[in-house]
Short mmCIF file of C-alpha atoms in Angstrom, two decimals:
data_model
loop_
_atom_site.label_atom_id
_atom_site.label_comp_id
_atom_site.label_asym_id
_atom_site.label_seq_id
_atom_site.Cartn_x
_atom_site.Cartn_y
_atom_site.Cartn_z
CA MET A 406 -83.04 109.66 -36.50
CA SER A 407 -83.40 113.61 -36.28
CA GLU A 408 -80.85 114.11 -38.98
CA HIS A 409 -82.23 111.15 -41.66
CA ALA A 410 -85.51 112.86 -40.86
CA LEU A 411 -84.27 116.22 -42.14
CA ALA A 412 -82.29 115.14 -44.91
CA LEU A 413 -85.86 113.70 -46.00
CA ASP A 414 -87.49 116.74 -45.60
CA ASN A 415 -85.15 118.62 -47.81
CA LEU A 416 -84.94 115.89 -50.45
CA VAL A 417 -88.88 116.47 -50.61
CA GLN A 418 -88.82 120.37 -50.55
CA GLU A 419 -86.13 120.20 -53.37
CA THR A 420 -88.33 117.88 -55.55
CA HIS A 421 -91.36 119.83 -55.06
CA PHE A 422 -89.09 123.14 -55.96
CA ARG A 423 -87.94 121.42 -59.28
CA ASP A 424 -91.26 120.56 -60.29
CA GLY A 425 -92.61 123.81 -59.78
CA GLU A 426 -90.19 125.13 -61.99
CA THR A 427 -90.76 122.34 -64.32
CA SER A 428 -94.23 123.34 -64.73
CA LEU A 429 -93.78 126.71 -65.55
CA LYS A 430 -91.34 126.40 -68.21
CA ALA A 431 -93.05 123.79 -70.00
CA ARG A 432 -96.08 126.48 -69.79
CA SER A 433 -93.93 129.12 -71.64
CA THR A 434 -92.50 126.59 -73.50
CA THR A 435 -96.45 125.85 -75.01
CA SER A 436 -97.59 129.39 -75.40
CA ALA A 437 -94.59 130.88 -77.45
CA ALA A 438 -94.17 127.31 -79.66
CA PRO A 439 -96.04 127.26 -82.62
CA GLU A 440 -98.75 124.85 -83.55
CA PRO A 441 -97.77 121.15 -83.54
CA SER A 442 -97.12 119.66 -87.31
CA THR A 443 -98.64 116.80 -87.95
CA GLN A 444 -94.97 115.25 -89.09
CA PRO A 445 -94.06 112.71 -86.69
CA ALA A 446 -91.36 113.32 -84.76
CA SER A 447 -87.54 112.82 -85.85
CA ALA A 448 -86.15 110.12 -84.14
CA ASN A 449 -83.10 112.10 -82.84
CA ALA A 450 -85.07 114.44 -80.71
CA PRO A 451 -83.68 114.24 -77.18
CA ALA A 452 -85.79 111.88 -74.86
CA PRO A 453 -87.47 113.87 -71.37
CA LYS A 454 -85.69 113.71 -68.46
CA PRO A 455 -87.53 111.46 -65.63
CA ALA A 456 -88.81 113.11 -62.70
CA ALA A 457 -87.20 112.80 -59.37
CA LYS A 458 -88.20 109.85 -56.99
CA ILE A 459 -89.97 110.54 -54.03
CA ILE A 460 -89.80 107.50 -51.10
CA GLU A 461 -93.27 107.15 -49.49
CA PHE A 462 -93.25 105.74 -45.85
CA PRO A 463 -96.33 103.86 -44.67
CA ARG A 464 -98.71 105.70 -42.11
CA PHE A 465 -99.74 103.26 -39.57
CA ALA A 466 -103.31 104.33 -38.69
CA PRO A 467 -105.91 102.53 -36.87
CA PRO A 468 -108.34 100.68 -38.49
CA VAL A 469 -111.84 102.59 -39.08
CA PRO A 470 -114.39 100.14 -37.86
CA GLN A 471 -117.32 99.82 -40.25
CA PRO A 472 -120.70 101.48 -39.37
CA ASP A 473 -122.69 97.93 -39.67
CA GLN A 474 -120.26 95.99 -37.21
CA LEU A 475 -121.28 95.54 -33.73
CA ALA A 476 -118.92 95.84 -30.84
CA GLU A 477 -118.39 92.96 -28.10
CA PRO A 478 -120.41 93.06 -25.45
CA VAL A 479 -118.62 93.98 -21.82
CA PHE A 480 -119.13 91.99 -18.94
CA ASP A 481 -118.74 92.88 -15.76
CA ARG A 482 -118.69 89.23 -13.97
CA PRO A 483 -115.88 86.92 -15.59
CA ARG A 484 -117.04 84.34 -17.45
CA ILE A 485 -117.33 80.90 -15.79
CA LEU A 486 -116.51 77.96 -18.01
CA GLU A 487 -119.14 74.96 -18.53
CA VAL A 488 -117.10 71.99 -17.76
CA PRO A 489 -119.23 68.51 -17.68
CA GLU A 490 -120.12 67.14 -14.50
CA VAL A 491 -117.85 63.95 -13.98
CA GLU A 492 -119.34 61.30 -12.10
CA PRO A 493 -116.60 59.59 -9.28
CA PRO A 494 -116.37 56.01 -9.83
CA ALA A 495 -117.74 53.23 -8.45
CA PRO A 496 -116.53 52.23 -4.76
CA ALA A 497 -114.65 49.02 -4.95
CA LEU A 498 -116.17 45.89 -3.53
CA GLY A 499 -119.46 46.90 -5.09
CA GLY A 500 -120.04 49.65 -3.15
CA ILE A 501 -119.24 48.22 0.04
CA LEU A 502 -118.10 51.11 2.73
CA ILE A 503 -115.93 50.26 5.61
CA GLU A 504 -116.63 52.64 8.60
CA ALA A 505 -113.62 54.09 10.07
CA VAL A 506 -112.76 52.83 13.34
CA GLU A 507 -113.24 55.36 16.49
CA PRO A 508 -110.46 55.67 18.57
CA ARG A 509 -110.91 54.01 21.91
CA ASP A 510 -109.82 55.55 25.44
CA ILE A 511 -107.45 52.77 26.71
CA GLU A 512 -108.31 52.32 30.33
CA LYS A 513 -104.83 53.00 32.68
CA ARG A 514 -104.44 50.59 35.20
CA ARG A 515 -103.17 51.90 38.29
CA GLY A 516 -100.05 50.93 39.68
CA ILE A 517 -99.02 49.83 36.30
CA ASP A 518 -99.73 52.78 33.97
CA THR A 519 -100.38 55.05 36.37
CA PRO A 520 -98.36 56.21 39.91
CA LEU A 521 -100.39 55.37 43.19
CA GLN A 522 -100.69 57.20 45.77
CA GLY A 523 -99.50 54.92 48.44
CA ALA A 524 -98.83 55.84 52.03
CA PRO A 525 -95.39 57.60 52.64
CA LEU A 526 -92.39 55.48 53.59
CA VAL A 527 -91.91 57.02 57.03
CA ARG A 528 -95.40 55.84 57.87
CA ARG A 529 -94.87 52.66 57.18
CA LEU A 530 -91.81 52.05 59.12
CA ILE A 531 -93.27 53.32 61.92
CA ALA A 532 -96.51 51.15 61.59
CA ALA A 533 -94.01 48.29 61.28
CA ALA A 534 -92.08 49.34 64.26
CA PHE A 535 -95.31 49.00 66.23
CA ASP A 536 -96.20 45.94 65.09
CA GLY A 537 -92.75 44.85 65.90
CA LEU A 538 -92.82 45.96 69.29
CA VAL A 539 -96.00 44.07 69.94
CA VAL A 540 -94.37 40.87 68.96
CA ILE A 541 -91.42 41.40 71.33
CA VAL A 542 -93.39 42.37 74.20
CA ALA A 543 -95.43 39.01 73.48
CA SER A 544 -92.14 36.91 72.88
CA VAL A 545 -91.20 38.23 76.34
CA LEU A 546 -94.08 37.31 78.23
CA PHE A 547 -94.34 34.05 76.86
CA ALA A 548 -90.63 32.83 77.56
CA TYR A 549 -91.15 34.47 81.45
CA ILE A 550 -94.12 32.53 82.14
CA PHE A 551 -92.26 29.20 80.55
CA TRP A 552 -89.53 30.28 82.55
CA LYS A 553 -91.11 30.37 85.87
CA VAL A 554 -93.30 27.17 84.76
CA THR A 555 -90.37 25.14 84.24
CA SER A 556 -87.49 26.54 86.09
CA ILE A 557 -85.07 25.47 83.17
CA GLN A 558 -82.08 28.03 82.08
CA PRO A 559 -80.69 26.68 79.04
CA PRO A 560 -77.13 27.84 77.47
CA ARG A 561 -76.67 31.33 76.25
CA PHE A 562 -76.26 29.98 72.50
CA GLN A 563 -79.52 27.81 72.88
CA LEU A 564 -81.11 31.17 74.97
CA PHE A 565 -80.52 32.92 71.71
CA ALA A 566 -81.71 30.38 69.11
CA LEU A 567 -84.82 29.75 71.21
CA ALA A 568 -85.59 33.57 71.18
CA ALA A 569 -85.05 34.25 68.06
CA GLY A 570 -87.21 31.32 66.53
CA LEU A 571 -90.11 32.32 69.06
CA LEU A 572 -89.75 35.76 67.72
CA LEU A 573 -90.14 34.78 64.12
CA THR A 574 -92.74 32.47 64.94
CA LEU A 575 -94.94 34.96 66.65
CA TRP A 576 -94.42 37.26 63.99
CA ALA A 577 -95.28 34.75 61.26
CA ALA A 578 -98.87 34.16 63.52
CA TYR A 579 -99.32 37.87 64.45
CA GLU A 580 -99.24 38.98 60.46
CA TYR A 581 -101.09 36.09 59.18
CA LEU A 582 -104.41 36.31 62.03
CA MET A 583 -104.64 39.79 61.95
CA LEU A 584 -104.24 40.82 58.44
CA VAL A 585 -106.25 37.59 56.97
CA TYR A 586 -109.05 37.52 59.88
CA SER A 587 -109.16 41.52 60.89
CA GLY A 588 -107.78 43.23 57.59
CA SER A 589 -105.06 45.43 59.30
CA THR A 590 -102.73 45.39 62.59
CA PHE A 591 -102.15 47.10 65.65
CA GLY A 592 -99.41 49.31 63.68
CA LEU A 593 -101.61 49.95 60.82
CA ARG A 594 -104.15 51.22 63.21
CA ALA A 595 -101.96 53.54 64.70
CA ALA A 596 -100.49 55.08 61.72
CA GLY A 597 -103.75 55.30 60.32
CA LEU A 598 -103.19 53.30 57.13
CA GLN A 599 -105.35 50.57 55.47
CA LEU A 600 -105.06 47.59 52.97
CA THR A 601 -106.15 48.57 49.32
CA CYS A 602 -106.00 47.59 45.81
CA PHE A 603 -104.74 49.08 43.22
CA ASP A 604 -107.94 49.77 41.71
CA GLY A 605 -109.02 51.26 45.14
CA SER A 606 -111.30 48.74 46.20
CA LEU A 607 -111.02 47.00 49.75
CA THR A 608 -109.17 43.74 49.68
CA GLY A 609 -110.94 40.32 50.01
CA ARG A 610 -109.65 37.41 52.81
CA SER A 611 -108.55 35.49 50.24
CA LEU A 612 -106.41 38.18 48.77
CA ARG A 613 -104.72 39.25 52.33
CA ARG A 614 -104.09 35.72 52.48
CA TRP A 615 -101.89 35.61 49.47
CA ARG A 616 -100.75 38.70 50.95
CA VAL A 617 -99.19 37.08 53.91
CA LEU A 618 -97.83 34.45 52.02
CA ALA A 619 -96.18 36.96 49.51
CA PHE A 620 -94.82 39.00 52.68
CA TYR A 621 -92.99 35.62 53.70
CA LEU A 622 -91.50 35.32 50.52
CA SER A 623 -89.84 38.91 50.95
CA ALA A 624 -88.96 37.74 54.40
CA ILE A 625 -87.01 34.42 53.53
CA SER A 626 -85.09 36.21 50.41
CA LEU A 627 -83.03 37.46 53.05
CA GLY A 628 -85.04 40.87 52.93
CA MET A 629 -84.96 41.65 49.22
CA GLY A 630 -88.47 41.94 48.60
CA TYR A 631 -88.36 44.49 51.67
CA ALA A 632 -85.15 46.31 49.84
CA TRP A 633 -87.41 46.49 46.43
CA VAL A 634 -89.26 49.73 48.04
CA PHE A 635 -86.02 51.59 47.52
CA LEU A 636 -85.94 50.78 43.73
CA ASP A 637 -89.38 50.73 43.37
CA GLU A 638 -90.66 53.86 41.29
CA ASP A 639 -94.23 53.30 43.50
CA SER A 640 -91.94 52.56 46.91
CA LEU A 641 -93.61 49.08 46.65
CA CYS A 642 -92.21 45.87 47.71
CA TRP A 643 -92.22 42.22 45.94
CA HIS A 644 -95.81 41.33 48.02
CA ASP A 645 -97.56 44.57 47.13
CA ARG A 646 -96.63 43.79 43.77
CA ILE A 647 -97.12 40.34 43.63
CA THR A 648 -101.08 40.97 44.54
CA HIS A 649 -101.38 44.11 43.92
CA THR A 650 -102.48 45.76 47.24
CA TYR A 651 -100.29 48.42 48.99
CA LEU A 652 -100.70 50.23 52.02
CA ALA A 653 -102.88 53.84 51.61
CA LYS A 654 -103.67 56.58 54.06
CA LYS A 655 -107.24 55.96 55.63
CA SER A 656 -109.63 58.08 53.99
#
């Protein structure tokens, strides 16, 4: 670019120099030449040499503002476009709105949804052992009185069968009478336990009666109802689950 610019400047200077020489020669010729004749110039006269051509480049200049033209105002804040308000569409079903359903707290059932705070298994076993001891003592006293009164001594096999039958009969009667009509047993009182429903309320006589019947079912099924205590998450037996009752500590 610099070489081209220098070439153009040299060309312009030579052109001006030639123009100056040409003007000087014309002045001297005019002063020395005689007055022009009225005769027309001959057709054989040589034509004047054309002047050198100058390349002019356009100059870029900022437009000059007109004096009567006003400048645009300057806003400090951005302009807010005016948008027509759009009305929301009409609700469906003629304007009938369905209210949102409030979530309800589902009541959790104790023993089913929430664990029970039952009595420890050790204390329950202590209460059962105490009740069993009471039944055994009562059976021995009954057998001793019966033998003294009748003086009958059956064979050994029959003696064991009678003793087992007597124990089961007294145990069933003891559990039924004590639980249904008293609501507790000697073993439960000694271990500090009481019979309670899953919701924490006390049991009625009818519910205790059903518990005793379910208690018999757990025993008749070869003790499977009692063994269920090792599989249940709350350590409950069949008769506890059937009647929704359990043994808890006394409050």
